GROMACS .gro file of C-alpha atoms in nm:
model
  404
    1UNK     CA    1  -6.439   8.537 -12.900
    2UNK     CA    2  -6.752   8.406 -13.058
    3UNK     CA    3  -6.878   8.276 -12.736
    4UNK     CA    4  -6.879   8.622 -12.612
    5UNK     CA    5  -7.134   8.908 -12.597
    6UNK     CA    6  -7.096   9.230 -12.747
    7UNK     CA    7  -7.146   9.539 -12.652
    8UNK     CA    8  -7.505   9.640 -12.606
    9UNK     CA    9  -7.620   9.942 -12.620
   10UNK     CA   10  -7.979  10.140 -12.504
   11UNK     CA   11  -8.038  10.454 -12.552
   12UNK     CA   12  -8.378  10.556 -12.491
   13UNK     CA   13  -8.662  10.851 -12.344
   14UNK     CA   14  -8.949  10.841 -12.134
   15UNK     CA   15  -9.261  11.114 -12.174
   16UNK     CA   16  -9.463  11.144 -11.887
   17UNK     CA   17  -9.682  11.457 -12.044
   18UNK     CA   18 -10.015  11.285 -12.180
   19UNK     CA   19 -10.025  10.905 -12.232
   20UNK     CA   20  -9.686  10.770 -12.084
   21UNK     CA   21  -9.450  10.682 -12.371
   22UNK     CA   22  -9.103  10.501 -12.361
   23UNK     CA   23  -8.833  10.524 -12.706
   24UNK     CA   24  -8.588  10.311 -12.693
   25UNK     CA   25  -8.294  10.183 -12.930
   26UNK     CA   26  -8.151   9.848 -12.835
   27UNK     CA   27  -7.791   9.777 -13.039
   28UNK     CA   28  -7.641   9.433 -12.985
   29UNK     CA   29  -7.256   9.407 -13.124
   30UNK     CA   30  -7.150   9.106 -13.267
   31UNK     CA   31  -7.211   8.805 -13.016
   32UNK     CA   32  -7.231   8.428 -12.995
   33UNK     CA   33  -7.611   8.306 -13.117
   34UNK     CA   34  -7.642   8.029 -12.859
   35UNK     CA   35  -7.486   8.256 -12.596
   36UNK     CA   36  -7.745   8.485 -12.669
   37UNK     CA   37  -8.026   8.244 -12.671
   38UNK     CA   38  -7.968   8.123 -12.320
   39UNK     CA   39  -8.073   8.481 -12.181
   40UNK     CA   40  -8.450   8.301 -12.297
   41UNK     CA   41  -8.368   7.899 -12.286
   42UNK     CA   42  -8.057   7.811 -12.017
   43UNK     CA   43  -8.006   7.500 -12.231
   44UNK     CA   44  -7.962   7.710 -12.582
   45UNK     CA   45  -8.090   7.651 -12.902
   46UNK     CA   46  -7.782   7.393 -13.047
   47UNK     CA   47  -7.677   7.671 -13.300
   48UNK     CA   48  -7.383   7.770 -13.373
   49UNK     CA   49  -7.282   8.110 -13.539
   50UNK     CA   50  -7.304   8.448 -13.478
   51UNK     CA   51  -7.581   8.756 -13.447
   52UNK     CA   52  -7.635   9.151 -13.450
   53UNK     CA   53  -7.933   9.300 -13.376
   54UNK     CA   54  -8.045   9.644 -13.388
   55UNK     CA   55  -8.381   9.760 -13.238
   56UNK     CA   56  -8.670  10.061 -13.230
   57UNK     CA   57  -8.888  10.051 -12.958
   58UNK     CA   58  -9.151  10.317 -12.908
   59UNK     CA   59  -9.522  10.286 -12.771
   60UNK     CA   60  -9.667  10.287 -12.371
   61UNK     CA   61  -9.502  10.021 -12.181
   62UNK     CA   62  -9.809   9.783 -12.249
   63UNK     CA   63  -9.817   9.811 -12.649
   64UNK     CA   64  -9.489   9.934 -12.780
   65UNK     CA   65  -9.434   9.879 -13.147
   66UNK     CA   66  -9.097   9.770 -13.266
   67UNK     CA   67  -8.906   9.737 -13.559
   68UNK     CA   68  -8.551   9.645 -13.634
   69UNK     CA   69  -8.299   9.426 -13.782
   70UNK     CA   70  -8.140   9.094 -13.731
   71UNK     CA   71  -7.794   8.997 -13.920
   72UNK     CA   72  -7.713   8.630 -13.886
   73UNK     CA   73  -7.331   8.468 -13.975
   74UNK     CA   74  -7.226   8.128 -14.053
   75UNK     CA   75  -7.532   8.007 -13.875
   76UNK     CA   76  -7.556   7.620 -13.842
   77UNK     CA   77  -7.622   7.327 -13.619
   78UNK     CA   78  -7.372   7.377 -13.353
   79UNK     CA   79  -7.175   7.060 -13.396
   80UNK     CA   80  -7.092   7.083 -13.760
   81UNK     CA   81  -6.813   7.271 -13.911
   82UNK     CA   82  -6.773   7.681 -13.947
   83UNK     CA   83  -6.974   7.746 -14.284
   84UNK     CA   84  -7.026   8.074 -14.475
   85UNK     CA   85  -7.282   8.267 -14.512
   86UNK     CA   86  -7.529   8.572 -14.367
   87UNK     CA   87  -7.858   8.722 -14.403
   88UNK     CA   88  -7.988   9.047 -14.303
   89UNK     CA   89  -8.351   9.035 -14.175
   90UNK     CA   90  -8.543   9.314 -14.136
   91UNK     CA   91  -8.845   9.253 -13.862
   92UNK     CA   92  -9.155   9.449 -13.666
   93UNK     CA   93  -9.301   9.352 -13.357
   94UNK     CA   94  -9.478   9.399 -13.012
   95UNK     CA   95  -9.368   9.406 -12.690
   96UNK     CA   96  -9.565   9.460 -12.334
   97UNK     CA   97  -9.389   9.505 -12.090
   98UNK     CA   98  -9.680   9.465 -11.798
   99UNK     CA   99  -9.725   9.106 -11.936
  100UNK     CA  100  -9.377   9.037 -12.045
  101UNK     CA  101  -9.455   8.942 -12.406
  102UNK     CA  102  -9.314   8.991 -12.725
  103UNK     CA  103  -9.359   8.909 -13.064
  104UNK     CA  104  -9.142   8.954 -13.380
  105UNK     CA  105  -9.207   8.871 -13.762
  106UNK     CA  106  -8.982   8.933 -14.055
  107UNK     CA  107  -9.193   9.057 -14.380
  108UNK     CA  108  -9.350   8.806 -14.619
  109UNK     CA  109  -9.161   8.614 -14.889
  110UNK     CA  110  -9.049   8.280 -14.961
  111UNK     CA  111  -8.890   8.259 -14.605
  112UNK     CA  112  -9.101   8.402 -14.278
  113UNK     CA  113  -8.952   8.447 -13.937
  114UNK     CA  114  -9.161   8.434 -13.673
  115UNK     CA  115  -9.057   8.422 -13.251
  116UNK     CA  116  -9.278   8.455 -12.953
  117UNK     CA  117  -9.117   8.517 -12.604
  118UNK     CA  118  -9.298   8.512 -12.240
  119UNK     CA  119  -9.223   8.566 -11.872
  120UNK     CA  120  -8.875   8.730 -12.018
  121UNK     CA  121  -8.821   8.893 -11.695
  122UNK     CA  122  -8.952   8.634 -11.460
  123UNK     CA  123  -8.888   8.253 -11.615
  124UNK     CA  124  -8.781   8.331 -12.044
  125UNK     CA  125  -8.984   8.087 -12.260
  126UNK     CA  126  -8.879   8.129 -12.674
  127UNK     CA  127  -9.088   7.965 -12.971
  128UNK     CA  128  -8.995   8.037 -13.295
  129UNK     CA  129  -9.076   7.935 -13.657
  130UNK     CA  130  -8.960   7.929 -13.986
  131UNK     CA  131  -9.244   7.940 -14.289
  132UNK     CA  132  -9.101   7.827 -14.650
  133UNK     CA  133  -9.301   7.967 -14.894
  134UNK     CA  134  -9.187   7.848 -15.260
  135UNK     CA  135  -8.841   7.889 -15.141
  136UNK     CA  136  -8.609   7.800 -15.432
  137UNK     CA  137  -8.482   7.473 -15.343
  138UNK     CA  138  -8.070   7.523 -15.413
  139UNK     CA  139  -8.121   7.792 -15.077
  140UNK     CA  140  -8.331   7.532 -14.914
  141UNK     CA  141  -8.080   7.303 -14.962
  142UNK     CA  142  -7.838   7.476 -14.807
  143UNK     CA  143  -8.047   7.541 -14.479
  144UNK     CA  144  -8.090   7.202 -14.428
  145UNK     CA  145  -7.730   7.150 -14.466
  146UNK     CA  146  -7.667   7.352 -14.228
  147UNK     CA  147  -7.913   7.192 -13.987
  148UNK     CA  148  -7.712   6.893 -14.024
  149UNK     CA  149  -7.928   6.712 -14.316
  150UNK     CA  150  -7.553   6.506 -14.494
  151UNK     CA  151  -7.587   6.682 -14.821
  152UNK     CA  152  -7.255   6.837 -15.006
  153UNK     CA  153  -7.237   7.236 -15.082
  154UNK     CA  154  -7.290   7.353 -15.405
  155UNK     CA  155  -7.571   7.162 -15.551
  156UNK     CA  156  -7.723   7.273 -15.840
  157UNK     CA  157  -8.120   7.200 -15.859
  158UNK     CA  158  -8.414   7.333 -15.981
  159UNK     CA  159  -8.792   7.304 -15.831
  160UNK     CA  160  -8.906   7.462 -15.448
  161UNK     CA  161  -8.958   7.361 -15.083
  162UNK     CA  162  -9.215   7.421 -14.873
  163UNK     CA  163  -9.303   7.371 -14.522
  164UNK     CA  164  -9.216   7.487 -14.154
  165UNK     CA  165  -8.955   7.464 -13.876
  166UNK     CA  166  -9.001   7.526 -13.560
  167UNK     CA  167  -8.866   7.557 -13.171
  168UNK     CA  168  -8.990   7.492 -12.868
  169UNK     CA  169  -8.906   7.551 -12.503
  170UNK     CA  170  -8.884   7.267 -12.341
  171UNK     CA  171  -8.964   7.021 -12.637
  172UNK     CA  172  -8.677   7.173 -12.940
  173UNK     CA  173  -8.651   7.156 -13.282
  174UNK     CA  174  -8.966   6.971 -13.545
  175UNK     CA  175  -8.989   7.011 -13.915
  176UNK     CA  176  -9.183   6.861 -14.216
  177UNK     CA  177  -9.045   6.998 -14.509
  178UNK     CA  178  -9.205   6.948 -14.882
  179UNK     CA  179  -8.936   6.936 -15.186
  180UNK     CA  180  -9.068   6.981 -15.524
  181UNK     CA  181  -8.934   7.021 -15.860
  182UNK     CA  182  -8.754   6.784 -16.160
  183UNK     CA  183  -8.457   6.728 -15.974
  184UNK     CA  184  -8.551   6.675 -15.653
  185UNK     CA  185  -8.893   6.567 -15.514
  186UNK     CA  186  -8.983   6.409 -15.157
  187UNK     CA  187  -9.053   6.529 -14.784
  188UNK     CA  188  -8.888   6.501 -14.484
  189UNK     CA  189  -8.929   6.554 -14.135
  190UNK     CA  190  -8.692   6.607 -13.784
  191UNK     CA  191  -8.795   6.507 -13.483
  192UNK     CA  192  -8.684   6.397 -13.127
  193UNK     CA  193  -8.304   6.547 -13.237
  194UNK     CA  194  -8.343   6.289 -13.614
  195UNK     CA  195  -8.414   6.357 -13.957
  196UNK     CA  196  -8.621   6.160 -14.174
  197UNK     CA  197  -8.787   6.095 -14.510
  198UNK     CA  198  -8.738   5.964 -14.884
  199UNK     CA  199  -8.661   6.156 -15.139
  200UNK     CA  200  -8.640   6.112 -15.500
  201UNK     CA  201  -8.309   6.291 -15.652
  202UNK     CA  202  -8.296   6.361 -16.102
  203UNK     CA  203  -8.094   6.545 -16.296
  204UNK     CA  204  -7.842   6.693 -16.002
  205UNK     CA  205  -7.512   6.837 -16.034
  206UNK     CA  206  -7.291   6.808 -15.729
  207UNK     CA  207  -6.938   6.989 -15.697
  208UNK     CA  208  -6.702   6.708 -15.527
  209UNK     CA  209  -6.323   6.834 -15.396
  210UNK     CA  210  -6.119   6.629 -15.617
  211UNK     CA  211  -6.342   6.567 -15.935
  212UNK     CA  212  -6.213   6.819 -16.236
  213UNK     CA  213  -6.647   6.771 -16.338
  214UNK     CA  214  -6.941   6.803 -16.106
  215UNK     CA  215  -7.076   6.508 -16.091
  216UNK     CA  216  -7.398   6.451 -16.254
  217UNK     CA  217  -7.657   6.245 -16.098
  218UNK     CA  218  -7.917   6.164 -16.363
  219UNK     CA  219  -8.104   5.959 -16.081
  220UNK     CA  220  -8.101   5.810 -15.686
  221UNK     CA  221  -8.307   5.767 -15.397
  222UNK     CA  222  -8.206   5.917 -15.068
  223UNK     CA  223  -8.349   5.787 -14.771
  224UNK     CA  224  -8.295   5.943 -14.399
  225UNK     CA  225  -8.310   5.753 -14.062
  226UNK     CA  226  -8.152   5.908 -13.802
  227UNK     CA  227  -7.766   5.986 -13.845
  228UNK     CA  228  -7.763   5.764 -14.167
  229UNK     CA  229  -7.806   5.880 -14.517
  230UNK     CA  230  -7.803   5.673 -14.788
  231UNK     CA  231  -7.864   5.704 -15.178
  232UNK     CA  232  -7.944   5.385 -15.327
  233UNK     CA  233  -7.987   5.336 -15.692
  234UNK     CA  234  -7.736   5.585 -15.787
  235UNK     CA  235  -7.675   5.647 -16.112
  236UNK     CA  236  -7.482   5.948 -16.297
  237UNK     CA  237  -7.151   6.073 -16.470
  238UNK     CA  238  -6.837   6.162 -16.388
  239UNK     CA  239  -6.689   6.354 -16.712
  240UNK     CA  240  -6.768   6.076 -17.004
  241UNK     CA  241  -6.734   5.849 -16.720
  242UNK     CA  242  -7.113   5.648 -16.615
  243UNK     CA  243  -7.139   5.454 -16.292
  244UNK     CA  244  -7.390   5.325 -16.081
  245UNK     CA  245  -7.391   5.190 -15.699
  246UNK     CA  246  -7.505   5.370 -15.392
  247UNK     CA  247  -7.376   5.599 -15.118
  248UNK     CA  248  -7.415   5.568 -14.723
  249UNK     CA  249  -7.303   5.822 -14.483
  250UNK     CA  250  -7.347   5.718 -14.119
  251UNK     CA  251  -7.277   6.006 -13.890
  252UNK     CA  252  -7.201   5.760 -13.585
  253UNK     CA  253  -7.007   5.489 -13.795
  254UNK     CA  254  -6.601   5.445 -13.757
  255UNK     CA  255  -6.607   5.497 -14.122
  256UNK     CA  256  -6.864   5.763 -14.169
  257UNK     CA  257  -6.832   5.723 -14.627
  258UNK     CA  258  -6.920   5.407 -14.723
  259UNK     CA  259  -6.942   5.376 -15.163
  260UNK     CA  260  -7.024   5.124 -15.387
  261UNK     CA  261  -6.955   5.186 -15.746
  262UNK     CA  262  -6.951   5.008 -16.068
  263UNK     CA  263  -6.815   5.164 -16.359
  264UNK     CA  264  -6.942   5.038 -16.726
  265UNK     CA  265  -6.631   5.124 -16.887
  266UNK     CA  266  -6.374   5.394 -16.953
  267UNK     CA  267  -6.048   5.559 -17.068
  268UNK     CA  268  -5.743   5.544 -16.858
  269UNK     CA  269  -5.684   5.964 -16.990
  270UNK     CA  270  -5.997   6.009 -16.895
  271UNK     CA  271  -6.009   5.908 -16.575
  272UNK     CA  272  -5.669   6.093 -16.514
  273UNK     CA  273  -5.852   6.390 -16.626
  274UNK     CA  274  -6.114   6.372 -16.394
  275UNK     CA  275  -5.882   6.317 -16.094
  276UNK     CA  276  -5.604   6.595 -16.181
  277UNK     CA  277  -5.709   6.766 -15.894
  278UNK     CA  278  -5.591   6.482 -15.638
  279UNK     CA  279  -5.279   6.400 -15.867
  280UNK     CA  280  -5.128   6.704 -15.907
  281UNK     CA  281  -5.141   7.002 -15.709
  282UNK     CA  282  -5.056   7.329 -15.759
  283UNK     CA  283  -4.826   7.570 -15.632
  284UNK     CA  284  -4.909   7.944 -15.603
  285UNK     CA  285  -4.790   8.186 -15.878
  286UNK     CA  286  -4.489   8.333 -15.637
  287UNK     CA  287  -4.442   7.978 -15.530
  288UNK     CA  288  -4.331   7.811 -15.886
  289UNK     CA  289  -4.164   8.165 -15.980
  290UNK     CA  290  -3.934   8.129 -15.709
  291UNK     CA  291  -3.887   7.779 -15.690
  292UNK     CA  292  -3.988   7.757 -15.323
  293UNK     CA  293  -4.120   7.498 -15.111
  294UNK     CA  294  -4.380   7.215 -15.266
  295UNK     CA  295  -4.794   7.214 -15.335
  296UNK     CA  296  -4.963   7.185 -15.011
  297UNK     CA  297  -5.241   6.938 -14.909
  298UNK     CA  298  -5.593   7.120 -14.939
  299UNK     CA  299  -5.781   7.006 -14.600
  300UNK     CA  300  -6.104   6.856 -14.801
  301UNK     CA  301  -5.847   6.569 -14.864
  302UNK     CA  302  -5.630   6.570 -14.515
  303UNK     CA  303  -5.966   6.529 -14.355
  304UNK     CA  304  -6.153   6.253 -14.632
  305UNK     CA  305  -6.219   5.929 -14.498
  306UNK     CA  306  -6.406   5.702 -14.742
  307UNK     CA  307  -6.463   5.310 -14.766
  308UNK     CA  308  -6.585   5.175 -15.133
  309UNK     CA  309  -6.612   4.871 -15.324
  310UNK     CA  310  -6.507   4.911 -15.699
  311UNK     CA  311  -6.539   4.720 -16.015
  312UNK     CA  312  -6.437   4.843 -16.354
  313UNK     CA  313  -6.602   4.642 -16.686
  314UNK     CA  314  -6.374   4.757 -16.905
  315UNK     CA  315  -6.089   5.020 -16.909
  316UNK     CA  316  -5.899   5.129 -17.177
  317UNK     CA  317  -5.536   5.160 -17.046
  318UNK     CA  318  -5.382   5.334 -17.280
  319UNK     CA  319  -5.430   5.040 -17.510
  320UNK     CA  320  -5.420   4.794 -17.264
  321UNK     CA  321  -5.782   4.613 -17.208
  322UNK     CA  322  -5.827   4.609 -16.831
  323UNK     CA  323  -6.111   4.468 -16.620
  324UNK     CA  324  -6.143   4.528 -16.227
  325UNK     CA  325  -6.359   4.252 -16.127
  326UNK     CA  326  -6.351   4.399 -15.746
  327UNK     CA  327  -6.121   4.619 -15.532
  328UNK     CA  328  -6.186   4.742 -15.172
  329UNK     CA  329  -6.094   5.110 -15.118
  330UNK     CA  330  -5.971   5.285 -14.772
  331UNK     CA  331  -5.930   5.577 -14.821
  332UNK     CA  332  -5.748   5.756 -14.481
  333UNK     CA  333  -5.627   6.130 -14.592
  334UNK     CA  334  -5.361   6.164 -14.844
  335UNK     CA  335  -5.331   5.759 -14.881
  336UNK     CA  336  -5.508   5.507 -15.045
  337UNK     CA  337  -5.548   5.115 -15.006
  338UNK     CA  338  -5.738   4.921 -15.257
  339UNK     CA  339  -5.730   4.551 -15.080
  340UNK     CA  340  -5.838   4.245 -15.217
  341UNK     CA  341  -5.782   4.352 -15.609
  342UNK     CA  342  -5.914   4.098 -15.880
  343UNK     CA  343  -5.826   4.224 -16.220
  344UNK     CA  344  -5.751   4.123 -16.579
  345UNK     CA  345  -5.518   4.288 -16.762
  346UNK     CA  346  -5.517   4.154 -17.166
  347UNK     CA  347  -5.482   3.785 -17.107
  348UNK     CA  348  -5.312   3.837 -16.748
  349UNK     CA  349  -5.422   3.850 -16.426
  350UNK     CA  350  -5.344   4.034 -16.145
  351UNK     CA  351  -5.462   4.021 -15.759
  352UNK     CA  352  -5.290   4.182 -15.471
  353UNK     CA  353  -5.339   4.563 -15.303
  354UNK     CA  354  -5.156   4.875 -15.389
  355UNK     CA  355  -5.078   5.179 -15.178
  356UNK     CA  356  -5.096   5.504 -15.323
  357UNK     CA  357  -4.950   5.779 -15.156
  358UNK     CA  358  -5.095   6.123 -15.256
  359UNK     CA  359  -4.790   6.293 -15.157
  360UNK     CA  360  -4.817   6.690 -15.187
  361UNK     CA  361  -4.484   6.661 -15.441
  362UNK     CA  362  -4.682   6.379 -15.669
  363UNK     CA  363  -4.821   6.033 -15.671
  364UNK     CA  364  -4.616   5.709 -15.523
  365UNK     CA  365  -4.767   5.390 -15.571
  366UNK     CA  366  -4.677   5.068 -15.418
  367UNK     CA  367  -4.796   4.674 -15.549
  368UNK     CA  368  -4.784   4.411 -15.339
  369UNK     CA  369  -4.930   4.072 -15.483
  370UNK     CA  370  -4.906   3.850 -15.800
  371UNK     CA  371  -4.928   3.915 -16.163
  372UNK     CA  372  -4.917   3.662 -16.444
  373UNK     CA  373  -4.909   3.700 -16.811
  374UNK     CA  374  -4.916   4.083 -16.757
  375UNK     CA  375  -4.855   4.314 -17.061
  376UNK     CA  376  -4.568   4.586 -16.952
  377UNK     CA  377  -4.444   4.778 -17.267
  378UNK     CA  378  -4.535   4.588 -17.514
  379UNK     CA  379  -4.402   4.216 -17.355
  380UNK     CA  380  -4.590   3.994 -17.108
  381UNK     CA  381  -4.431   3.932 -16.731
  382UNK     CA  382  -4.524   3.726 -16.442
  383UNK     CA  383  -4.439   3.839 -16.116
  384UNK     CA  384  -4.461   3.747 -15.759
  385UNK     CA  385  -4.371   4.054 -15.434
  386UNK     CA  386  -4.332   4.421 -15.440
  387UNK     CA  387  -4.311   4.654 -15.715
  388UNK     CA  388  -4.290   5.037 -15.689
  389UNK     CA  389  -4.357   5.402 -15.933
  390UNK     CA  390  -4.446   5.695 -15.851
  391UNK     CA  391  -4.551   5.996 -16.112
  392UNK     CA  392  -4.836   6.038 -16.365
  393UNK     CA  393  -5.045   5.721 -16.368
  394UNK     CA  394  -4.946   5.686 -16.767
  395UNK     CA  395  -4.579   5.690 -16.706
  396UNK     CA  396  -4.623   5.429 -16.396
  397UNK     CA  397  -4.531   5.114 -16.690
  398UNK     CA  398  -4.196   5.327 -16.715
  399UNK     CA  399  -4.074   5.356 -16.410
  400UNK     CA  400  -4.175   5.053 -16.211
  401UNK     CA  401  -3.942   4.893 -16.006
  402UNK     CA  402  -3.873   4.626 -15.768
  403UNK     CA  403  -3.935   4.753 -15.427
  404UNK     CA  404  -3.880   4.575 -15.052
   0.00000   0.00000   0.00000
């Protein structure tokens, strides 16, 4: 398993004629990186992911001169989610064996690798660092990611980062990282186990499972203390769809998504549009050719748990005038709540909550509450309890019916 070691292998020779000489070639199979890590540091590194190394070794005990290469997998910080991803590093180095040292380096470019071990025989002591050198800032967006800074896979920016990371024995991780460019400019740091900083997001696009657009974010603020991230002053577009409001995502909360959104106005297609994804999935080719089973649930929304508070100025309901003065949103997997609805509807008014059940076969919906003065198809209705529909959010006015 991936908590295992592999194989290792050494081959090597030793020449006693002259100035004694040792070769060596060190292979390490596939193996666990934090299992690997505690040879150095018992306590590990708190990475996750896996490691192959192979290794040339030749020089008198005291000053051999290697060179080799490292290939990392799905590296991250060991208590997030399995993520994709490797890099092949080629490295050179020193080792002396009288003093139990050793030092490796990777070559130059806009990321350097560089790790210093001691007493490795005795008492194993590891420091490494990480240099960023004008790194482009979409891959040093992703290493933070995967250090366990919140941010979403995918982003699309432009600009660089700069800085260092580094580990310690006996003290762990620090880094002050520099982020510069028009979309995304700031610093932040990480230390005693928690990230922090401000930084100043513009112009981003951001894939979100769900959303038929990325989701433009012409500007926002994030801000970084401890296990909370927030972006306040959000503002962007979803499709022809503006909003503003601000995000929060609090590691240690019940509710880790918290949103606040206000929408300026738009179109009831639209919106549809932009949320096909989540109302209608699809079944594989051989699937709908022979008629079996039904779509499945993807696991980005199984696992999506999201509070929000909504309000719509104006929405164009397929002809119907519609304003959302406030809704609450729980969102808890494949079903939504929005609680405490306010809402005008032509002259009407409606308040109550509705269910909607994203059910892998399509869309049920469920009202429970008061509406007065309502238009449904054309002729205004008052109504007081439960009413029920299921389908495409533009045929709901068509098949509503009293439910229990």
């Amino acid at each position: 398993s991936a908590r295992d070691f592999g194989h290792l292998f050494l081959r090597g020779t030793w020449t006693t004629v002259g100035d004694p000489k040792l070769n060596v070639e060190v292979e390490l199979e596939r193996s666990a990186v934090n299992e690997v890590a505690k040879i150095v540091d018992p306590d590990g590194i708190g990475l996750a992911g896996t490691m192959r190394i192979d290794a040339r070794m030749s020089g008198p005990p005291s000053a051999m001169d290697i060179t080799g290469t490292l290939r990392l997998e799905d590296l991250r910080q060991a208590d997030l989610l399995p993520q994709k991803g490797s890099w092949t590093i080629p490295y050179t180095g020193h080792l002396n064996l009288h003093d139990e040292a050793m030092r490796l380096r990777s070559p130059d470019g806009p990321v350097v690798l560089e790790m210093a071990v001691s007493n490795f025989l005795s008492g194993p002591q590891i420091d490494a660092e990480a240099h960023f050198k004008d790194l482009a800032l979409g891959q040093g967006l992703d290493a933070l990611r995967r250090l366990g800074l919140g941010l979403v896979e995918g982003v699309v920016a432009e600009g660089t980062v700069n800085g260092d990371v580094s580990y310690a024995h006996g003290s762990g991780y620090l880094a002050s990282l520099a982020m510069d460019g028009g979309a995304v400019q700031g610093k932040v740091e990480y230390r005693g186990g928690k990230w922090s900083g401000e930084v100043g997001l513009k112009s981003l696009s951001v894939p979100v499972d769900g959303v038929s657009d990325e989701v433009k974010i012409e500007s926002a603020s994030l801000s970084l203390v401890g296990d909370r991230v927030s972006l306040k002053k959000l503002s962007g577009t979803a499709g022809k769809v503006p909003f503003a409001g601000e995000f929060v995502w609090d590691r240690a909360a019940e509710q880790p998504y918290q949103l606040k959104l206000a929408v300026a106005e738009a179109e009831g297609d639209e919106l549809v549009r932009l949320f096909t994804p989540l109302l209608q999935r699809q079944r594989g080719f051989i699937a709908r050719t022979l008629g079996l089973g039904s779509a499945q649930n993807p696991d980005w929304l199984t696992g999506r748990r999201l509070g929000a508070s909504l309000s719509i100025g104006n929405l164009d309901a397929w002809g119907t005038p519609v304003k959302l003065d406030q809704a609450k949103l729980l969102w808890d997997g494949t079903m939504l709540r929005f609680e405490d609805i306010s809402a005008r509807a032509g002259s009407g008014r409606v308040t109550g909550r509705i269910a909607v059940s994203l059910d892998k076969d399509g869309p049920k919906y469920r009202f429970e509450g008061k509406a007065s003065g309502v238009p449904i198809q054309g002729v205004k209705q008052d109504f007081s309890g439960v009413l029920e529909a299921s389908g495409a959010p533009r045929d709901v006015p068509s098949n509503i019916h009293k439910g229990e």
